[in-house]
Amino acid sequence: MLDFSILTENLDMYLVGFKNTIMSSLIALVASLILGVLVAIMRIAPLKPLNWLGTAYVEIIRNIPLLIITFFFFLGLKLSGIYAGTLALTIYTSSFIAEAIRAGILSVPKGQMEAARSSGLTYGQAMRLVILPQAVKIVIPPLGNQFINLVKNSSILAVVAGLDLMYHGDLISSRTFIVFDVYIFVAAFYLILTIPLSLGVGYLEKRLAKSN
Amino acid sequence: MIVFDQVNKYYGDFHVLKNINLTINKGEVVVVIGPSGSGKSTLLRCINRLETISEGSLSVNGLNVADKKTDINKLRRNIGMVFQHFHLYPHKTVLENIMLAPKKVLGQTDAEAKKIAQKYLEKVGIADKANSFPSQLSGGQQQRVAIARGLAMGPEIMLFDEPTSALDPEMIGEVLDVMKALAHEGMTMVVVTHEMGFAREVADRIVFMDEGKVLEEAIPAEFYANPREERARLFLSRILNH
Ligand SMILES: Nc1ncnc2c1ncn2[C@@H]1O[C@H](COP(=O)(O)OP(=O)(O)O)[C@@H](O)[C@H]1O
Ligand SMILES: [Mg+2]
């Protein structure tokens, strides 16, 4: 049977970790979304050098392990664990988000851009007012999945003493010499974050399917 | 007003427009016909630089279209374009579709743009659909909104690329009627269409294209009764007998 006294006796530590995981995930979520949109537009804009830069970014970042990016900031640039981890998480996730957004933009029919441009709108206006609002619908489900991955991946912070949920789980486990129960509660805390996200994505997916 | 002078265009190795010389005057209605793939859409799309020409010169209202220094957005606000598949913005209402460019490009206020949009919606006969979304309209209605959207910018030139080809037969008439009214008001129009009734009634000139070349230019009565080119004769017999 699960020993709930582990949870109650170490609740303070669990909660500190939980709070840090939420903070780090939230910051990485917003930052990776902004970065992802910028990189997606770089890849699509009618300017070759920008395309190359965007493509290089995506292909390099998403094809190396998150752990290595984290070590780069932690060991290479000597940032603190929580900064290094959050930064790495942001950059790593942004490459996947950029791809999801790019796919969404490309799925908007070509005629939309042509109609907008032929009426005298600039490329930027056409993108902002005509293309992106349509792309958002298509992009929301894959973005949701990226955010769920982001929350789970935030456990990378534990490796660099990033004070997150996983890190505090490790602490509790090494103090109590209990492994199984400690990490079951850690998992439960992650589920508190990811299950609502997952349900939310499912709900949006259904609503968007209906509106088309 | 629109002058093609020795215009050539290539897609890679493919020579899509060959030595085009064509002048379209103010107030003229020119109908472009020809087999599929002959370059009609490309010709039209060069006029507002949706496609760039490779050689020669093309000017609209004295502005050199190919010149990098020409303000392309300024040129485009004076040229309305209507597409085969309408390309209305699906996330915007009919009214918003029409108001977007006048507000963002011409800097009209919301009230001004709305008034003008309503005026053109009345003109194309669907004022009651102002707050509908495009997906709630029939094809004929969508195409009429697209025409109103073009007109709301107050352009001097309207381009139509097969505006009735994607419509059910019973809706073709309502769109052609709007276009005829426009022609009678003196709008300069370049229309790719195989609708012979429209061409006979309002076209000043027929331009027949084949394999990237303008093979024949003639007034409609002459062209349909007695095309000079063998290719044109063949093409006409094919569209008449289908
Ligand atoms: N972007 C493009 N790249 C390469 N070939 C093209 C492109 N657009 C059109 N073409 C080719 O150019 C030719 C003329 O096309 P188009 O102007 O659309 O003809 P039409 O409107 O008379 O049917 C066709 O053979 C078509 O396949
Ligand atoms: Mg065509």
Coordinates of C-alpha atoms and ligand atoms in Angstrom, one line a residue:
Chain A
M1 CA 0.0 0.0 0.0
L2 CA 1.0 3.6 -0.7
D3 CA 2.4 5.3 2.4
F4 CA 0.7 8.7 2.5
S5 CA 2.7 9.8 5.5
I6 CA 5.6 10.3 3.1
L7 CA 3.5 12.9 1.3
T8 CA 2.2 14.6 4.5
E9 CA 5.6 14.6 6.2
N10 CA 7.4 16.0 3.2
L11 CA 4.6 18.2 1.9
D12 CA 6.7 21.4 2.2
M13 CA 9.4 20.1 0.0
Y14 CA 6.9 18.7 -2.5
L15 CA 5.1 22.0 -2.7
V16 CA 8.3 24.0 -3.2
G17 CA 9.3 21.8 -6.0
F18 CA 5.8 21.9 -7.5
K19 CA 5.8 25.7 -7.4
N20 CA 9.2 25.9 -9.1
T21 CA 8.1 23.4 -11.8
I22 CA 5.1 25.5 -12.5
M23 CA 7.1 28.7 -12.6
S24 CA 9.8 27.3 -14.8
S25 CA 7.2 25.7 -17.1
L26 CA 5.1 28.9 -17.4
I27 CA 8.1 31.0 -18.2
A28 CA 9.4 28.5 -20.8
L29 CA 5.9 28.2 -22.3
V30 CA 5.5 31.9 -22.9
A31 CA 9.1 32.4 -24.1
S32 CA 9.1 29.4 -26.4
L33 CA 5.9 30.5 -27.9
I34 CA 7.2 33.9 -28.8
L35 CA 10.5 32.5 -30.0
G36 CA 8.7 29.8 -32.0
V37 CA 6.5 32.3 -33.8
L38 CA 9.5 34.3 -34.7
V39 CA 11.4 31.3 -36.0
A40 CA 8.4 30.1 -38.0
I41 CA 8.0 33.4 -39.7
M42 CA 11.8 33.4 -40.4
R43 CA 11.3 30.1 -42.2
I44 CA 8.4 31.3 -44.3
A45 CA 9.2 35.0 -45.0
P46 CA 10.2 35.7 -48.6
L47 CA 13.8 36.3 -47.7
K48 CA 16.3 33.5 -48.4
P49 CA 18.9 34.3 -45.6
L50 CA 16.2 34.4 -43.0
N51 CA 14.9 31.0 -44.3
W52 CA 18.3 29.4 -43.9
L53 CA 18.8 30.8 -40.4
G54 CA 15.4 29.6 -39.3
T55 CA 15.9 26.2 -40.8
A56 CA 19.3 25.8 -39.3
Y57 CA 17.9 26.8 -35.9
V58 CA 15.1 24.2 -36.0
E59 CA 17.2 21.4 -37.4
I60 CA 20.0 21.8 -35.0
I61 CA 18.0 22.4 -31.8
R62 CA 15.4 19.7 -32.2
N63 CA 18.0 17.1 -33.2
I64 CA 20.2 17.3 -30.1
P65 CA 19.2 16.0 -26.6
L66 CA 17.6 18.4 -24.2
L67 CA 20.2 17.3 -21.7
I68 CA 23.1 18.6 -23.8
I69 CA 21.4 22.0 -24.3
T70 CA 21.0 22.2 -20.5
F71 CA 24.6 21.3 -19.9
F72 CA 25.7 23.9 -22.4
F73 CA 24.1 26.6 -20.2
F74 CA 24.9 25.0 -16.9
L75 CA 28.4 23.8 -17.4
G76 CA 29.4 25.9 -20.4
L77 CA 27.9 29.3 -19.4
K78 CA 27.9 28.5 -15.7
L79 CA 24.3 29.6 -15.2
S80 CA 22.5 28.4 -12.1
G81 CA 20.5 25.2 -12.4
I82 CA 17.1 26.8 -12.5
Y83 CA 18.1 29.4 -15.2
A84 CA 20.1 26.9 -17.3
G85 CA 17.2 24.4 -17.2
T86 CA 14.5 27.0 -18.0
L87 CA 16.5 28.5 -20.8
A88 CA 17.3 25.1 -22.3
L89 CA 13.7 24.1 -22.0
T90 CA 12.6 27.3 -23.8
I91 CA 15.0 26.9 -26.7
Y92 CA 14.4 23.2 -27.1
T93 CA 10.6 23.6 -27.1
S94 CA 10.7 26.6 -29.4
S95 CA 12.1 24.5 -32.2
F96 CA 9.1 22.1 -32.1
I97 CA 6.7 25.0 -31.7
A98 CA 8.2 26.7 -34.7
E99 CA 7.6 23.6 -36.8
A100 CA 4.0 23.3 -35.6
I101 CA 3.3 27.0 -36.4
R102 CA 5.0 26.8 -39.7
A103 CA 2.9 23.8 -40.7
G104 CA -0.2 25.7 -39.6
I105 CA 0.7 28.7 -41.7
L106 CA 1.4 26.6 -44.7
S107 CA -1.9 24.8 -44.4
V108 CA -3.7 28.1 -45.0
P109 CA -4.6 28.1 -48.8
K110 CA -2.2 30.1 -51.0
G111 CA -5.1 32.1 -52.4
Q112 CA -5.6 33.8 -49.0
M113 CA -2.2 35.5 -49.2
E114 CA -2.8 36.4 -52.8
A115 CA -6.2 37.9 -52.2
A116 CA -4.7 40.0 -49.3
R117 CA -1.6 41.1 -51.1
S118 CA -3.6 42.0 -54.3
S119 CA -5.8 44.3 -52.3
G120 CA -2.7 46.3 -51.3
L121 CA -1.9 44.9 -47.8
T122 CA 1.8 44.5 -47.0
Y123 CA 3.2 41.1 -46.4
G124 CA 3.2 41.8 -42.6
Q125 CA -0.4 43.0 -42.6
A126 CA -1.5 40.0 -44.6
M127 CA 0.3 37.6 -42.3
R128 CA -1.1 39.3 -39.1
L129 CA -4.6 40.0 -40.2
V130 CA -5.4 37.1 -42.6
I131 CA -3.0 34.2 -42.4
L132 CA -2.2 33.9 -38.7
P133 CA -5.8 34.0 -37.4
Q134 CA -6.6 31.1 -39.6
A135 CA -3.4 29.2 -38.8
V136 CA -4.1 29.5 -35.0
K137 CA -7.0 27.1 -35.3
I138 CA -4.9 24.5 -36.9
V139 CA -2.0 25.0 -34.6
I140 CA -3.7 24.8 -31.2
P141 CA -3.8 21.0 -30.9
P142 CA -0.2 20.4 -31.7
L143 CA 0.8 23.4 -29.5
G144 CA -1.1 21.8 -26.6
N145 CA 0.9 18.6 -27.0
Q146 CA 4.1 20.6 -27.0
F147 CA 3.1 22.3 -23.8
I148 CA 2.4 18.9 -22.2
N149 CA 5.9 17.7 -23.3
L150 CA 7.3 20.9 -21.9
V151 CA 5.9 20.2 -18.4
K152 CA 7.3 16.7 -18.4
N153 CA 10.6 17.8 -19.9
S154 CA 11.0 20.3 -17.1
S155 CA 12.2 17.4 -14.9
I156 CA 15.5 18.0 -16.7
L157 CA 16.1 20.7 -14.0
A158 CA 16.7 18.0 -11.5
V159 CA 19.8 17.0 -13.3
V160 CA 21.3 20.4 -12.8
A161 CA 20.0 21.0 -9.2
G162 CA 17.2 23.2 -10.6
L163 CA 15.1 23.0 -7.4
D164 CA 12.1 21.6 -9.3
L165 CA 9.6 18.9 -8.4
M166 CA 11.8 16.1 -9.6
Y167 CA 14.8 17.5 -7.7
H168 CA 12.9 17.6 -4.5
G169 CA 11.7 14.1 -5.1
D170 CA 15.3 13.0 -5.3
L171 CA 16.0 14.8 -2.1
I172 CA 13.2 13.2 -0.2
S173 CA 14.1 9.8 -1.6
S174 CA 17.7 10.1 -0.5
R175 CA 16.7 11.2 3.0
T176 CA 14.1 8.6 3.6
F177 CA 15.7 5.7 1.6
I178 CA 12.3 5.2 0.0
V179 CA 12.1 5.2 -3.8
F180 CA 8.8 3.8 -5.0
D181 CA 6.3 5.8 -3.0
V182 CA 8.2 9.1 -3.2
Y183 CA 8.2 9.1 -7.0
I184 CA 4.6 8.0 -7.2
F185 CA 3.7 11.2 -5.4
V186 CA 6.1 13.1 -7.7
A187 CA 4.2 11.6 -10.7
A188 CA 0.9 12.6 -9.2
F189 CA 2.0 16.2 -9.0
Y190 CA 3.0 16.2 -12.7
L191 CA -0.4 14.7 -13.5
I192 CA -2.1 17.6 -11.7
L193 CA -0.5 19.8 -14.4
T194 CA -0.6 17.6 -17.4
I195 CA -4.1 16.1 -17.2
P196 CA -5.9 19.4 -17.3
L197 CA -3.7 20.5 -20.2
S198 CA -4.4 17.2 -22.0
L199 CA -8.2 17.5 -21.4
G200 CA -8.1 21.1 -22.6
V201 CA -6.4 20.2 -25.8
G202 CA -8.9 17.5 -26.4
Y203 CA -11.8 19.9 -25.8
L204 CA -10.3 22.5 -28.2
E205 CA -9.8 19.9 -30.8
K206 CA -13.4 18.9 -30.7
R207 CA -14.6 22.4 -30.8
L208 CA -12.4 23.4 -33.7
A209 CA -13.5 20.3 -35.6
K210 CA -17.1 21.4 -35.2
S211 CA -16.5 25.0 -36.3
N212 CA -15.1 23.8 -39.7
Chain B
M1 CA -3.5 52.2 -69.3
I2 CA -2.0 48.7 -69.3
V3 CA 0.8 48.2 -71.7
F4 CA 2.7 44.9 -72.3
D5 CA 5.7 45.5 -74.5
Q6 CA 7.6 42.5 -75.6
V7 CA 6.9 40.7 -72.4
N8 CA 8.4 37.2 -71.8
K9 CA 8.1 35.1 -68.7
Y10 CA 9.7 31.8 -67.7
Y11 CA 9.1 29.4 -64.9
G12 CA 12.5 27.9 -64.8
D13 CA 13.0 26.5 -68.3
F14 CA 9.3 26.7 -69.2
H15 CA 8.5 29.7 -71.4
V16 CA 5.0 30.6 -70.2
L17 CA 4.5 34.0 -71.8
K18 CA 6.0 34.6 -75.3
N19 CA 6.6 38.1 -76.7
I20 CA 3.4 39.6 -75.4
N21 CA 2.4 43.0 -76.9
L22 CA -0.9 44.2 -75.6
T23 CA -2.4 47.5 -74.8
I24 CA -5.6 47.9 -72.8
N25 CA -7.1 51.4 -72.7
K26 CA -9.0 53.2 -70.0
G27 CA -12.6 52.0 -69.9
E28 CA -12.0 49.1 -72.1
V29 CA -13.3 45.6 -71.4
V30 CA -11.0 42.9 -72.7
V31 CA -11.9 39.2 -72.6
V32 CA -9.0 36.8 -72.6
I33 CA -9.8 33.2 -73.8
G34 CA -7.7 30.2 -74.8
P35 CA -7.1 26.6 -73.9
S36 CA -6.2 25.6 -70.3
G37 CA -2.5 26.1 -69.7
S38 CA -2.1 28.8 -72.4
G39 CA -1.0 31.4 -69.9
K40 CA -4.1 33.4 -69.3
S41 CA -3.9 33.5 -65.5
T42 CA -0.2 34.2 -65.7
L43 CA -0.8 37.2 -68.0
L44 CA -3.5 38.5 -65.6
R45 CA -1.3 38.0 -62.5
C46 CA 1.6 39.9 -64.0
I47 CA -0.6 43.0 -64.1
N48 CA -0.6 43.4 -60.3
R49 CA 2.7 41.6 -59.9
L50 CA 1.4 38.5 -58.3
E51 CA 3.8 37.1 -60.8
T52 CA 7.0 38.9 -62.1
I53 CA 7.9 39.2 -65.7
S54 CA 11.2 37.9 -66.9
E55 CA 11.8 40.3 -69.9
G56 CA 10.2 43.2 -71.6
S57 CA 8.3 46.0 -70.0
L58 CA 4.9 46.2 -68.4
S59 CA 3.3 49.4 -67.3
V60 CA 0.1 50.3 -65.6
N61 CA -1.0 53.9 -65.5
G62 CA 2.5 54.8 -66.5
L63 CA 4.0 53.0 -63.6
N64 CA 6.6 50.4 -64.4
V65 CA 5.3 47.2 -62.8
A66 CA 8.6 45.3 -62.9
D67 CA 10.7 48.2 -61.4
K68 CA 11.8 47.3 -57.9
K69 CA 11.3 51.0 -57.0
T70 CA 7.6 51.0 -57.9
D71 CA 5.6 51.0 -54.7
I72 CA 3.8 47.7 -55.3
N73 CA 1.1 48.2 -52.7
K74 CA 0.2 51.6 -54.1
L75 CA -0.1 50.0 -57.5
R76 CA -2.2 47.2 -56.2
R77 CA -4.8 49.3 -54.4
N78 CA -5.7 50.7 -57.8
I79 CA -6.3 47.2 -59.2
G80 CA -9.0 44.9 -57.9
M81 CA -8.7 41.2 -58.5
V82 CA -11.4 38.5 -58.5
F83 CA -10.3 34.9 -58.4
Q84 CA -11.9 31.6 -59.6
H85 CA -12.2 30.3 -56.0
F86 CA -13.2 33.7 -54.4
H87 CA -10.6 33.5 -51.7
L88 CA -12.8 35.3 -49.2
Y89 CA -11.4 35.4 -45.6
P90 CA -13.2 32.6 -43.9
H91 CA -12.7 34.0 -40.3
K92 CA -14.2 37.4 -41.2
T93 CA -17.8 38.3 -41.9
V94 CA -18.8 39.6 -45.3
L95 CA -18.6 43.2 -44.0
E96 CA -15.2 42.6 -42.5
N97 CA -14.0 41.0 -45.7
I98 CA -14.8 44.2 -47.6
M99 CA -13.7 46.7 -44.9
L100 CA -10.2 45.2 -44.3
A101 CA -8.2 46.7 -47.1
P102 CA -9.9 50.1 -47.1
K103 CA -9.2 50.5 -43.4
K104 CA -5.6 49.1 -43.4
V105 CA -4.4 50.4 -46.8
L106 CA -6.4 53.6 -47.4
G107 CA -6.7 54.4 -43.7
Q108 CA -10.5 54.8 -43.7
T109 CA -12.2 54.9 -40.3
D110 CA -14.5 52.1 -39.3
A111 CA -17.6 54.2 -40.1
E112 CA -16.4 55.3 -43.5
A113 CA -15.3 51.8 -44.5
K114 CA -18.6 50.3 -43.3
K115 CA -20.6 52.8 -45.2
I116 CA -18.7 52.1 -48.4
A117 CA -18.9 48.3 -47.8
Q118 CA -22.6 48.5 -47.5
K119 CA -22.9 50.6 -50.6
Y120 CA -21.1 48.0 -52.7
L121 CA -23.0 45.1 -51.0
E122 CA -26.2 46.7 -52.2
K123 CA -24.7 47.2 -55.6
V124 CA -24.0 43.4 -55.9
G125 CA -27.4 42.6 -54.4
I126 CA -26.6 41.0 -51.1
A127 CA -26.9 43.8 -48.5
D128 CA -28.8 41.3 -46.3
K129 CA -25.7 39.1 -45.9
A130 CA -23.5 41.7 -44.4
N131 CA -23.0 39.9 -41.1
S132 CA -22.8 36.3 -42.5
F133 CA -19.6 34.4 -42.8
P134 CA -18.5 33.3 -46.2
S135 CA -19.2 29.6 -45.4
Q136 CA -22.9 30.5 -45.0
L137 CA -23.2 31.8 -48.6
S138 CA -23.7 30.1 -51.9
G139 CA -20.9 30.2 -54.5
G140 CA -22.6 33.0 -56.5
Q141 CA -23.0 35.1 -53.4
Q142 CA -19.4 34.6 -52.3
Q143 CA -18.2 35.7 -55.7
R144 CA -20.4 38.8 -55.6
V145 CA -18.9 39.6 -52.1
A146 CA -15.4 39.1 -53.7
I147 CA -16.3 41.6 -56.4
A148 CA -17.6 44.1 -53.8
R149 CA -14.4 43.6 -51.8
G150 CA -12.4 44.6 -54.9
L151 CA -14.6 47.6 -55.7
A152 CA -14.5 49.0 -52.2
M153 CA -10.9 50.1 -52.8
G154 CA -12.1 52.3 -55.6
P155 CA -9.8 50.8 -58.2
E156 CA -9.5 52.0 -61.8
I157 CA -8.9 48.5 -63.0
M158 CA -10.6 45.2 -62.2
L159 CA -9.1 41.8 -63.1
F160 CA -11.2 38.7 -63.2
D161 CA -9.7 35.2 -63.5
E162 CA -12.4 32.8 -64.5
P163 CA -14.9 34.2 -62.0
T164 CA -17.7 31.8 -62.9
S165 CA -15.8 28.6 -63.6
A166 CA -16.2 27.3 -60.1
L167 CA -19.9 28.1 -59.9
D168 CA -23.0 25.9 -60.3
P169 CA -24.6 26.8 -63.6
E170 CA -27.6 28.4 -62.0
M171 CA -25.4 31.0 -60.2
I172 CA -23.3 32.1 -63.2
G173 CA -25.9 34.6 -64.3
E174 CA -26.0 36.6 -61.1
V175 CA -22.3 37.1 -61.1
L176 CA -22.2 38.0 -64.8
D177 CA -24.9 40.5 -64.3
V178 CA -22.8 42.3 -61.7
M179 CA -19.9 42.3 -64.1
K180 CA -21.9 43.6 -67.0
A181 CA -23.2 46.5 -64.9
L182 CA -19.7 47.3 -64.0
A183 CA -18.6 47.2 -67.6
H184 CA -21.5 49.5 -68.6
E185 CA -20.3 52.0 -65.9
G186 CA -17.0 52.3 -67.7
M187 CA -14.7 50.2 -65.5
T188 CA -11.5 49.0 -67.1
M189 CA -11.7 45.3 -67.0
V190 CA -9.6 42.4 -68.0
V191 CA -11.6 39.2 -67.8
V192 CA -10.5 35.6 -68.4
T193 CA -13.7 33.8 -69.2
H194 CA -15.2 31.5 -71.7
E195 CA -18.7 32.9 -71.2
M196 CA -19.5 33.9 -74.8
G197 CA -22.7 35.7 -73.9
F198 CA -20.8 38.0 -71.6
A199 CA -18.1 38.6 -74.1
R200 CA -20.5 39.4 -76.9
E201 CA -22.5 41.8 -74.8
V202 CA -19.8 43.9 -73.1
A203 CA -16.3 43.1 -74.4
D204 CA -14.6 45.6 -76.6
R205 CA -12.0 43.1 -77.6
I206 CA -11.3 39.4 -77.4
V207 CA -7.7 38.3 -76.9
F208 CA -7.1 34.7 -77.9
M209 CA -4.1 33.0 -76.3
D210 CA -2.4 29.7 -77.1
E211 CA 0.8 28.2 -75.7
G212 CA 1.9 31.5 -74.2
K213 CA 1.3 33.7 -77.2
V214 CA -1.4 36.2 -78.0
L215 CA -2.5 34.7 -81.3
E216 CA -5.4 36.9 -82.2
E217 CA -7.1 40.1 -81.1
A218 CA -10.5 41.0 -82.5
I219 CA -13.8 42.6 -81.7
P220 CA -16.2 39.8 -80.4
A221 CA -18.6 39.8 -83.3
E222 CA -15.8 39.3 -85.7
F223 CA -13.9 36.8 -83.5
Y224 CA -16.9 34.5 -82.9
A225 CA -18.2 34.6 -86.5
N226 CA -14.9 34.2 -88.2
P227 CA -11.7 33.6 -86.3
R228 CA -8.6 34.2 -88.4
E229 CA -6.5 31.7 -86.6
E230 CA -6.9 28.0 -87.2
R231 CA -6.1 27.4 -83.5
A232 CA -8.9 29.8 -82.4
R233 CA -11.3 28.1 -84.8
L234 CA -10.5 24.7 -83.3
F235 CA -10.8 26.1 -79.8
L236 CA -14.2 27.7 -80.4
S237 CA -15.6 24.5 -82.0
R238 CA -14.5 22.6 -78.9
I239 CA -16.1 25.0 -76.4
L240 CA -19.3 25.2 -78.5
N241 CA -19.7 21.5 -78.8
H242 CA -19.2 20.4 -75.2
Ligands
LIG1 N1 4.2 28.7 -60.4 C1 4.3 27.9 -61.5 N2 5.4 27.2 -61.7 C2 5.6 26.5 -62.9 N3 4.7 26.4 -63.9 C3 3.6 27.1 -63.7 C4 3.3 27.9 -62.5 N4 2.1 28.5 -62.7 C5 1.7 28.1 -63.9 N5 2.5 27.3 -64.5 C6 2.4 26.7 -65.8 O1 2.3 27.7 -66.8 C7 1.3 27.4 -67.7 C8 0.3 28.5 -67.9 O2 -0.5 28.5 -66.7 P1 -1.7 29.5 -66.5 O3 -1.3 30.9 -66.7 O4 -2.3 29.2 -65.2 O5 -2.7 29.0 -67.7 P2 -4.2 29.2 -67.9 O6 -4.7 30.2 -66.9 O7 -4.3 29.7 -69.3 O8 -4.9 27.9 -67.8 C9 0.7 26.1 -67.4 O9 1.4 25.1 -68.2 C10 1.1 25.9 -65.9 O10 1.3 24.5 -65.6
MG2 MG -6.1 30.0 -65.4

